[in-house]
């Protein structure tokens, strides 16, 4: 039975569905990346066999199948619907999604230090190790860390995650913008955005951690991260459809810098939309989802 103070079982079932679905998608994606890096490190072929690629392509299917299983697990009465169980699922899901997205940061650091050596034995294991640590860290934070400890640090942690996301996007925006400028004005150039992106992420996380104190600020941080991810997905889909439509009619309005420009617009638009909705409109999508 669900606790009267907690969200309804239907809403808890949705969170359980998301948890199960994203775990399956995460495992399939991690396995596909591991095999892809393994073939790149141990063979002369740059591209892996088709069956390896199909594993990563199956990640959305895993999301659907896992989601159905998680939803039925709760609605059938086999899953616990207490307040603490719901809280654990929310923390695990949020940690997994944040860690999954930010896993690109240590990968950039490895590539900055190792260069092409990242795709040799045994260093090709490093991205997979990061993924395993993300999954393990999400589990520990949600199910092994004392709830009181987490509650006292929740707002700071959410602020750090928000700052890291903002730093990541600003780092990519600067890298893409400058890279597009060099591509348009020079015939030969060399550009490594790793150090700048890493610095932006670290500074953003530190700033977010320091300025986020109250529960309201923590909720705003969670709302921002959620809407930022949704905005990125929507803008990426829009850019992909626009690019496909322009390519079908053989139109390239931006010349050689079109790919840089479209990606830059996507990132800037996503950051602007999320900021406007959270801090100007003050939406409550996060609270509506988790109850």
mmCIF file of N, CA and C in Angstrom, residues 23-135:
data_model
loop_
_atom_site.group_PDB
_atom_site.id
_atom_site.type_symbol
_atom_site.label_atom_id
_atom_site.label_comp_id
_atom_site.label_asym_id
_atom_site.label_seq_id
_atom_site.Cartn_x
_atom_site.Cartn_y
_atom_site.Cartn_z
ATOM 1 N N UNK A 23 17.718 2.081 -17.281
ATOM 2 C CA UNK A 23 18.778 1.148 -16.906
ATOM 3 C C UNK A 23 19.067 0.194 -18.066
ATOM 4 N N UNK A 24 18.015 -0.326 -18.687
ATOM 5 C CA UNK A 24 18.230 -1.233 -19.809
ATOM 6 C C UNK A 24 18.882 -0.500 -20.984
ATOM 7 N N UNK A 25 18.417 0.710 -21.271
ATOM 8 C CA UNK A 25 19.019 1.482 -22.358
ATOM 9 C C UNK A 25 20.480 1.792 -22.052
ATOM 10 N N UNK A 26 20.784 2.121 -20.800
ATOM 11 C CA UNK A 26 22.155 2.432 -20.387
ATOM 12 C C UNK A 26 23.062 1.216 -20.559
ATOM 13 N N UNK A 27 22.585 0.046 -20.144
ATOM 14 C CA UNK A 27 23.390 -1.180 -20.252
ATOM 15 C C UNK A 27 23.657 -1.514 -21.713
ATOM 16 N N UNK A 28 22.642 -1.427 -22.564
ATOM 17 C CA UNK A 28 22.826 -1.733 -23.984
ATOM 18 C C UNK A 28 23.785 -0.738 -24.644
ATOM 19 N N UNK A 29 23.623 0.534 -24.325
ATOM 20 C CA UNK A 29 24.496 1.547 -24.902
ATOM 21 C C UNK A 29 25.938 1.353 -24.441
ATOM 22 N N UNK A 30 26.118 1.051 -23.153
ATOM 23 C CA UNK A 30 27.474 0.832 -22.622
ATOM 24 C C UNK A 30 28.114 -0.400 -23.245
ATOM 25 N N UNK A 31 27.334 -1.476 -23.391
ATOM 26 C CA UNK A 31 27.858 -2.691 -24.011
ATOM 27 C C UNK A 31 28.247 -2.431 -25.467
ATOM 28 N N UNK A 32 27.401 -1.714 -26.186
ATOM 29 C CA UNK A 32 27.711 -1.400 -27.575
ATOM 30 C C UNK A 32 28.965 -0.559 -27.706
ATOM 31 N N UNK A 33 29.128 0.441 -26.833
ATOM 32 C CA UNK A 33 30.326 1.282 -26.874
ATOM 33 C C UNK A 33 31.577 0.484 -26.522
ATOM 34 N N UNK A 34 31.454 -0.407 -25.539
ATOM 35 C CA UNK A 34 32.594 -1.239 -25.159
ATOM 36 C C UNK A 34 33.052 -2.110 -26.328
ATOM 37 N N UNK A 35 32.117 -2.762 -26.995
ATOM 38 C CA UNK A 35 32.470 -3.629 -28.122
ATOM 39 C C UNK A 35 33.024 -2.819 -29.289
ATOM 40 N N UNK A 36 32.457 -1.638 -29.505
ATOM 41 C CA UNK A 36 32.964 -0.788 -30.583
ATOM 42 C C UNK A 36 34.410 -0.380 -30.308
ATOM 43 N N UNK A 37 34.697 0.034 -29.086
ATOM 44 C CA UNK A 37 36.068 0.411 -28.731
ATOM 45 C C UNK A 37 37.009 -0.796 -28.751
ATOM 46 N N UNK A 38 36.473 -1.972 -28.366
ATOM 47 C CA UNK A 38 37.291 -3.187 -28.375
ATOM 48 C C UNK A 38 37.731 -3.529 -29.797
ATOM 49 N N UNK A 39 36.819 -3.489 -30.745
ATOM 50 C CA UNK A 39 37.177 -3.803 -32.123
ATOM 51 C C UNK A 39 38.124 -2.750 -32.704
ATOM 52 N N UNK A 40 37.931 -1.508 -32.308
ATOM 53 C CA UNK A 40 38.819 -0.461 -32.797
ATOM 54 C C UNK A 40 40.224 -0.626 -32.233
ATOM 55 N N UNK A 41 40.318 -1.106 -30.985
ATOM 56 C CA UNK A 41 41.620 -1.242 -30.328
ATOM 57 C C UNK A 41 42.351 -2.520 -30.728
ATOM 58 N N UNK A 42 41.620 -3.554 -31.116
ATOM 59 C CA UNK A 42 42.252 -4.856 -31.354
ATOM 60 C C UNK A 42 42.279 -5.267 -32.821
ATOM 61 N N UNK A 43 41.647 -4.511 -33.699
ATOM 62 C CA UNK A 43 41.656 -4.835 -35.128
ATOM 63 C C UNK A 43 42.028 -3.590 -35.922
ATOM 64 N N UNK A 44 42.255 -3.796 -37.197
ATOM 65 C CA UNK A 44 42.584 -2.679 -38.083
ATOM 66 C C UNK A 44 41.341 -1.970 -38.592
ATOM 67 N N UNK A 45 40.171 -2.567 -38.371
ATOM 68 C CA UNK A 45 38.925 -1.981 -38.867
ATOM 69 C C UNK A 45 38.503 -0.816 -37.973
ATOM 70 N N UNK A 46 38.177 0.299 -38.603
ATOM 71 C CA UNK A 46 37.726 1.458 -37.831
ATOM 72 C C UNK A 46 36.281 1.274 -37.375
ATOM 73 N N UNK A 47 35.466 0.657 -38.216
ATOM 74 C CA UNK A 47 34.064 0.439 -37.880
ATOM 75 C C UNK A 47 33.863 -0.992 -37.395
ATOM 76 N N UNK A 48 33.073 -1.199 -36.348
ATOM 77 C CA UNK A 48 32.836 -2.545 -35.814
ATOM 78 C C UNK A 48 31.857 -3.309 -36.703
ATOM 79 N N UNK A 49 31.683 -4.612 -36.462
ATOM 80 C CA UNK A 49 30.683 -5.376 -37.210
ATOM 81 C C UNK A 49 29.270 -4.814 -37.003
ATOM 82 N N UNK A 50 28.386 -5.138 -37.921
ATOM 83 C CA UNK A 50 27.021 -4.609 -37.858
ATOM 84 C C UNK A 50 26.295 -5.053 -36.597
ATOM 85 N N UNK A 51 26.588 -6.251 -36.110
ATOM 86 C CA UNK A 51 25.869 -6.725 -34.934
ATOM 87 C C UNK A 51 26.243 -5.922 -33.689
ATOM 88 N N UNK A 52 27.442 -5.363 -33.671
ATOM 89 C CA UNK A 52 27.835 -4.494 -32.558
ATOM 90 C C UNK A 52 27.062 -3.181 -32.622
ATOM 91 N N UNK A 53 26.981 -2.609 -33.817
ATOM 92 C CA UNK A 53 26.230 -1.365 -33.987
ATOM 93 C C UNK A 53 24.760 -1.557 -33.624
ATOM 94 N N UNK A 54 24.219 -2.740 -33.950
ATOM 95 C CA UNK A 54 22.801 -2.996 -33.675
ATOM 96 C C UNK A 54 22.504 -3.007 -32.177
ATOM 97 N N UNK A 55 23.510 -3.319 -31.347
ATOM 98 C CA UNK A 55 23.290 -3.313 -29.898
ATOM 99 C C UNK A 55 22.978 -1.897 -29.417
ATOM 100 N N UNK A 56 23.756 -0.919 -29.895
ATOM 101 C CA UNK A 56 23.483 0.462 -29.503
ATOM 102 C C UNK A 56 22.157 0.954 -30.077
ATOM 103 N N UNK A 57 21.843 0.541 -31.299
ATOM 104 C CA UNK A 57 20.572 0.925 -31.898
ATOM 105 C C UNK A 57 19.388 0.310 -31.146
ATOM 106 N N UNK A 58 19.654 -0.772 -30.403
ATOM 107 C CA UNK A 58 18.590 -1.427 -29.643
ATOM 108 C C UNK A 58 18.317 -0.737 -28.313
ATOM 109 N N UNK A 59 19.126 0.270 -27.962
ATOM 110 C CA UNK A 59 18.927 0.957 -26.682
ATOM 111 C C UNK A 59 17.526 1.564 -26.549
ATOM 112 N N UNK A 60 16.985 2.246 -27.563
ATOM 113 C CA UNK A 60 15.602 2.745 -27.426
ATOM 114 C C UNK A 60 14.581 1.625 -27.210
ATOM 115 N N UNK A 61 14.812 0.478 -27.864
ATOM 116 C CA UNK A 61 13.913 -0.658 -27.644
ATOM 117 C C UNK A 61 14.013 -1.151 -26.204
ATOM 118 N N UNK A 62 15.233 -1.167 -25.667
ATOM 119 C CA UNK A 62 15.403 -1.531 -24.270
ATOM 120 C C UNK A 62 14.697 -0.565 -23.335
ATOM 121 N N UNK A 63 14.695 0.718 -23.708
ATOM 122 C CA UNK A 63 13.987 1.717 -22.910
ATOM 123 C C UNK A 63 12.497 1.410 -22.856
ATOM 124 N N UNK A 64 11.924 1.030 -23.988
ATOM 125 C CA UNK A 64 10.486 0.730 -24.048
ATOM 126 C C UNK A 64 10.165 -0.547 -23.274
ATOM 127 N N UNK A 65 10.930 -1.612 -23.538
ATOM 128 C CA UNK A 65 10.652 -2.890 -22.878
ATOM 129 C C UNK A 65 10.853 -2.776 -21.369
ATOM 130 N N UNK A 66 11.952 -2.140 -20.957
ATOM 131 C CA UNK A 66 12.184 -1.949 -19.532
ATOM 132 C C UNK A 66 11.117 -1.086 -18.886
ATOM 133 N N UNK A 67 10.680 -0.060 -19.608
ATOM 134 C CA UNK A 67 9.625 0.800 -19.083
ATOM 135 C C UNK A 67 8.332 0.050 -18.834
ATOM 136 N N UNK A 68 7.971 -0.807 -19.768
ATOM 137 C CA UNK A 68 6.750 -1.604 -19.598
ATOM 138 C C UNK A 68 6.888 -2.530 -18.395
ATOM 139 N N UNK A 69 8.063 -3.157 -18.266
ATOM 140 C CA UNK A 69 8.281 -4.052 -17.134
ATOM 141 C C UNK A 69 8.233 -3.331 -15.806
ATOM 142 N N UNK A 70 8.872 -2.148 -15.720
ATOM 143 C CA UNK A 70 8.857 -1.385 -14.478
ATOM 144 C C UNK A 70 7.470 -0.897 -14.107
ATOM 145 N N UNK A 71 6.708 -0.488 -15.103
ATOM 146 C CA UNK A 71 5.344 0.000 -14.840
ATOM 147 C C UNK A 71 4.462 -1.127 -14.319
ATOM 148 N N UNK A 72 4.536 -2.282 -14.964
ATOM 149 C CA UNK A 72 3.704 -3.404 -14.535
ATOM 150 C C UNK A 72 4.153 -3.944 -13.184
ATOM 151 N N UNK A 73 5.441 -3.806 -12.888
ATOM 152 C CA UNK A 73 5.968 -4.281 -11.612
ATOM 153 C C UNK A 73 5.335 -3.542 -10.443
ATOM 154 N N UNK A 74 5.121 -2.238 -10.613
ATOM 155 C CA UNK A 74 4.514 -1.451 -9.546
ATOM 156 C C UNK A 74 2.995 -1.585 -9.539
ATOM 157 N N UNK A 75 2.380 -1.472 -10.704
ATOM 158 C CA UNK A 75 0.916 -1.519 -10.765
ATOM 159 C C UNK A 75 0.356 -2.884 -10.398
ATOM 160 N N UNK A 76 1.158 -3.948 -10.539
ATOM 161 C CA UNK A 76 0.684 -5.284 -10.167
ATOM 162 C C UNK A 76 0.781 -5.545 -8.671
ATOM 163 N N UNK A 77 1.401 -4.616 -7.938
ATOM 164 C CA UNK A 77 1.519 -4.767 -6.499
ATOM 165 C C UNK A 77 2.780 -5.447 -6.041
ATOM 166 N N UNK A 78 3.646 -5.867 -6.976
ATOM 167 C CA UNK A 78 4.887 -6.532 -6.586
ATOM 168 C C UNK A 78 5.951 -5.540 -6.141
ATOM 169 N N UNK A 79 5.870 -4.309 -6.627
ATOM 170 C CA UNK A 79 6.838 -3.292 -6.256
ATOM 171 C C UNK A 79 6.373 -2.462 -5.078
ATOM 172 N N UNK A 80 7.298 -2.057 -4.227
ATOM 173 C CA UNK A 80 6.973 -1.240 -3.059
ATOM 174 C C UNK A 80 6.600 0.174 -3.496
ATOM 175 N N UNK A 81 5.526 0.717 -2.915
ATOM 176 C CA UNK A 81 5.075 2.071 -3.258
ATOM 177 C C UNK A 81 5.120 2.990 -2.040
ATOM 178 N N UNK A 82 6.108 2.808 -1.182
ATOM 179 C CA UNK A 82 6.265 3.682 -0.026
ATOM 180 C C UNK A 82 6.946 4.980 -0.437
ATOM 181 N N UNK A 83 6.924 5.943 0.453
ATOM 182 C CA UNK A 83 7.570 7.224 0.196
ATOM 183 C C UNK A 83 9.069 7.043 -0.003
ATOM 184 N N UNK A 84 9.697 6.225 0.853
ATOM 185 C CA UNK A 84 11.143 6.029 0.752
ATOM 186 C C UNK A 84 11.517 5.312 -0.541
ATOM 187 N N UNK A 85 10.709 4.340 -0.968
ATOM 188 C CA UNK A 85 11.001 3.623 -2.213
ATOM 189 C C UNK A 85 10.908 4.567 -3.411
ATOM 190 N N UNK A 86 9.899 5.429 -3.391
ATOM 191 C CA UNK A 86 9.749 6.393 -4.479
ATOM 192 C C UNK A 86 10.913 7.374 -4.485
ATOM 193 N N UNK A 87 11.303 7.815 -3.306
ATOM 194 C CA UNK A 87 12.439 8.741 -3.201
ATOM 195 C C UNK A 87 13.705 8.093 -3.744
ATOM 196 N N UNK A 88 13.925 6.823 -3.422
ATOM 197 C CA UNK A 88 15.124 6.123 -3.903
ATOM 198 C C UNK A 88 15.128 6.011 -5.426
ATOM 199 N N UNK A 89 13.965 5.738 -6.001
ATOM 200 C CA UNK A 89 13.884 5.623 -7.466
ATOM 201 C C UNK A 89 14.179 6.968 -8.128
ATOM 202 N N UNK A 90 13.655 8.037 -7.558
ATOM 203 C CA UNK A 90 13.886 9.363 -8.128
ATOM 204 C C UNK A 90 15.370 9.717 -8.073
ATOM 205 N N UNK A 91 16.001 9.477 -6.929
ATOM 206 C CA UNK A 91 17.427 9.792 -6.781
ATOM 207 C C UNK A 91 18.255 8.948 -7.739
ATOM 208 N N UNK A 92 17.939 7.657 -7.826
ATOM 209 C CA UNK A 92 18.692 6.784 -8.729
ATOM 210 C C UNK A 92 18.535 7.234 -10.175
ATOM 211 N N UNK A 93 17.310 7.496 -10.590
ATOM 212 C CA UNK A 93 17.058 7.895 -11.978
ATOM 213 C C UNK A 93 17.757 9.205 -12.302
ATOM 214 N N UNK A 94 17.643 10.196 -11.428
ATOM 215 C CA UNK A 94 18.293 11.474 -11.667
ATOM 216 C C UNK A 94 19.805 11.349 -11.717
ATOM 217 N N UNK A 95 20.369 10.561 -10.802
ATOM 218 C CA UNK A 95 21.825 10.380 -10.773
ATOM 219 C C UNK A 95 22.303 9.669 -12.027
ATOM 220 N N UNK A 96 21.543 8.660 -12.470
ATOM 221 C CA UNK A 96 21.942 7.908 -13.655
ATOM 222 C C UNK A 96 21.933 8.793 -14.898
ATOM 223 N N UNK A 97 20.858 9.568 -15.072
ATOM 224 C CA UNK A 97 20.766 10.415 -16.258
ATOM 225 C C UNK A 97 21.833 11.512 -16.248
ATOM 226 N N UNK A 98 22.054 12.112 -15.072
ATOM 227 C CA UNK A 98 23.076 13.159 -14.981
ATOM 228 C C UNK A 98 24.461 12.574 -15.225
ATOM 229 N N UNK A 99 24.751 11.432 -14.600
ATOM 230 C CA UNK A 99 26.053 10.814 -14.781
ATOM 231 C C UNK A 99 26.270 10.320 -16.196
ATOM 232 N N UNK A 100 25.219 9.794 -16.810
ATOM 233 C CA UNK A 100 25.300 9.310 -18.188
ATOM 234 C C UNK A 100 25.663 10.452 -19.130
ATOM 235 N N UNK A 101 25.024 11.600 -18.923
ATOM 236 C CA UNK A 101 25.297 12.758 -19.777
ATOM 237 C C UNK A 101 26.689 13.325 -19.526
ATOM 238 N N UNK A 102 27.051 13.463 -18.259
ATOM 239 C CA UNK A 102 28.330 14.080 -17.918
ATOM 240 C C UNK A 102 29.511 13.121 -18.050
ATOM 241 N N UNK A 103 29.246 11.854 -18.394
ATOM 242 C CA UNK A 103 30.340 10.901 -18.586
ATOM 243 C C UNK A 103 31.247 11.313 -19.731
ATOM 244 N N UNK A 104 30.749 12.185 -20.599
ATOM 245 C CA UNK A 104 31.594 12.675 -21.689
ATOM 246 C C UNK A 104 32.770 13.491 -21.167
ATOM 247 N N UNK A 105 32.632 14.062 -19.967
ATOM 248 C CA UNK A 105 33.693 14.917 -19.418
ATOM 249 C C UNK A 105 34.964 14.119 -19.122
ATOM 250 N N UNK A 106 34.913 13.024 -18.334
ATOM 251 C CA UNK A 106 36.152 12.257 -18.148
ATOM 252 C C UNK A 106 36.673 11.633 -19.443
ATOM 253 N N UNK A 107 35.763 11.302 -20.370
ATOM 254 C CA UNK A 107 36.222 10.769 -21.657
ATOM 255 C C UNK A 107 37.029 11.819 -22.415
ATOM 256 N N UNK A 108 36.574 13.083 -22.365
ATOM 257 C CA UNK A 108 37.339 14.163 -22.979
ATOM 258 C C UNK A 108 38.705 14.324 -22.304
ATOM 259 N N UNK A 109 38.724 14.162 -20.989
ATOM 260 C CA UNK A 109 39.991 14.269 -20.265
ATOM 261 C C UNK A 109 40.947 13.151 -20.677
ATOM 262 N N UNK A 110 40.429 11.935 -20.794
ATOM 263 C CA UNK A 110 41.273 10.817 -21.221
ATOM 264 C C UNK A 110 41.815 11.052 -22.629
ATOM 265 N N UNK A 111 40.957 11.543 -23.502
ATOM 266 C CA UNK A 111 41.391 11.755 -24.885
ATOM 267 C C UNK A 111 42.398 12.898 -24.968
ATOM 268 N N UNK A 112 42.232 13.896 -24.116
ATOM 269 C CA UNK A 112 43.177 15.009 -24.086
ATOM 270 C C UNK A 112 44.566 14.522 -23.668
ATOM 271 N N UNK A 113 44.603 13.638 -22.665
ATOM 272 C CA UNK A 113 45.880 13.138 -22.154
ATOM 273 C C UNK A 113 46.477 12.063 -23.059
ATOM 274 N N UNK A 114 45.631 11.133 -23.525
ATOM 275 C CA UNK A 114 46.136 9.971 -24.260
ATOM 276 C C UNK A 114 46.114 10.142 -25.773
ATOM 277 N N UNK A 115 45.281 11.059 -26.269
ATOM 278 C CA UNK A 115 45.155 11.208 -27.712
ATOM 279 C C UNK A 115 44.569 9.960 -28.335
ATOM 280 N N UNK A 116 45.116 9.516 -29.460
ATOM 281 C CA UNK A 116 44.646 8.296 -30.109
ATOM 282 C C UNK A 116 44.951 7.053 -29.286
ATOM 283 N N UNK A 117 45.818 7.198 -28.288
ATOM 284 C CA UNK A 117 46.128 6.062 -27.423
ATOM 285 C C UNK A 117 44.938 5.598 -26.615
ATOM 286 N N UNK A 118 43.895 6.429 -26.520
ATOM 287 C CA UNK A 118 42.689 6.028 -25.800
ATOM 288 C C UNK A 118 42.037 4.812 -26.444
ATOM 289 N N UNK A 119 42.252 4.644 -27.731
ATOM 290 C CA UNK A 119 41.631 3.541 -28.456
ATOM 291 C C UNK A 119 42.631 2.406 -28.698
ATOM 292 N N UNK A 120 43.522 2.198 -27.725
ATOM 293 C CA UNK A 120 44.457 1.080 -27.756
ATOM 294 C C UNK A 120 44.301 0.288 -26.469
ATOM 295 N N UNK A 121 44.839 -0.929 -26.484
ATOM 296 C CA UNK A 121 44.808 -1.785 -25.294
ATOM 297 C C UNK A 121 45.828 -1.266 -24.278
ATOM 298 N N UNK A 122 45.493 -1.122 -22.982
ATOM 299 C CA UNK A 122 44.203 -1.409 -22.354
ATOM 300 C C UNK A 122 43.331 -0.174 -22.143
ATOM 301 N N UNK A 123 43.740 0.962 -22.713
ATOM 302 C CA UNK A 123 43.078 2.223 -22.377
ATOM 303 C C UNK A 123 41.661 2.322 -22.927
ATOM 304 N N UNK A 124 41.317 1.470 -23.891
ATOM 305 C CA UNK A 124 39.957 1.521 -24.438
ATOM 306 C C UNK A 124 38.916 1.148 -23.389
ATOM 307 N N UNK A 125 39.371 0.553 -22.294
ATOM 308 C CA UNK A 125 38.457 0.172 -21.207
ATOM 309 C C UNK A 125 38.024 1.365 -20.361
ATOM 310 N N UNK A 126 38.732 2.482 -20.452
ATOM 311 C CA UNK A 126 38.455 3.611 -19.564
ATOM 312 C C UNK A 126 37.033 4.162 -19.708
ATOM 313 N N UNK A 127 36.501 4.404 -20.926
ATOM 314 C CA UNK A 127 35.111 4.888 -21.016
ATOM 315 C C UNK A 127 34.107 3.912 -20.406
ATOM 316 N N UNK A 128 34.342 2.610 -20.585
ATOM 317 C CA UNK A 128 33.444 1.620 -19.994
ATOM 318 C C UNK A 128 33.537 1.644 -18.477
ATOM 319 N N UNK A 129 34.746 1.836 -17.962
ATOM 320 C CA UNK A 129 34.920 1.934 -16.515
ATOM 321 C C UNK A 129 34.164 3.131 -15.958
ATOM 322 N N UNK A 130 34.192 4.244 -16.674
ATOM 323 C CA UNK A 130 33.430 5.427 -16.252
ATOM 324 C C UNK A 130 31.940 5.101 -16.197
ATOM 325 N N UNK A 131 31.437 4.400 -17.211
ATOM 326 C CA UNK A 131 30.023 4.046 -17.237
ATOM 327 C C UNK A 131 29.653 3.144 -16.062
ATOM 328 N N UNK A 132 30.515 2.173 -15.759
ATOM 329 C CA UNK A 132 30.260 1.290 -14.621
ATOM 330 C C UNK A 132 30.240 2.089 -13.319
ATOM 331 N N UNK A 133 31.142 3.040 -13.182
ATOM 332 C CA UNK A 133 31.177 3.874 -11.978
ATOM 333 C C UNK A 133 29.935 4.751 -11.868
ATOM 334 N N UNK A 134 29.417 5.221 -13.006
ATOM 335 C CA UNK A 134 28.182 6.010 -12.992
ATOM 336 C C UNK A 134 27.022 5.167 -12.460
ATOM 337 N N UNK A 135 26.891 3.945 -12.962
ATOM 338 C CA UNK A 135 25.812 3.068 -12.508
ATOM 339 C C UNK A 135 25.976 2.705 -11.035
#
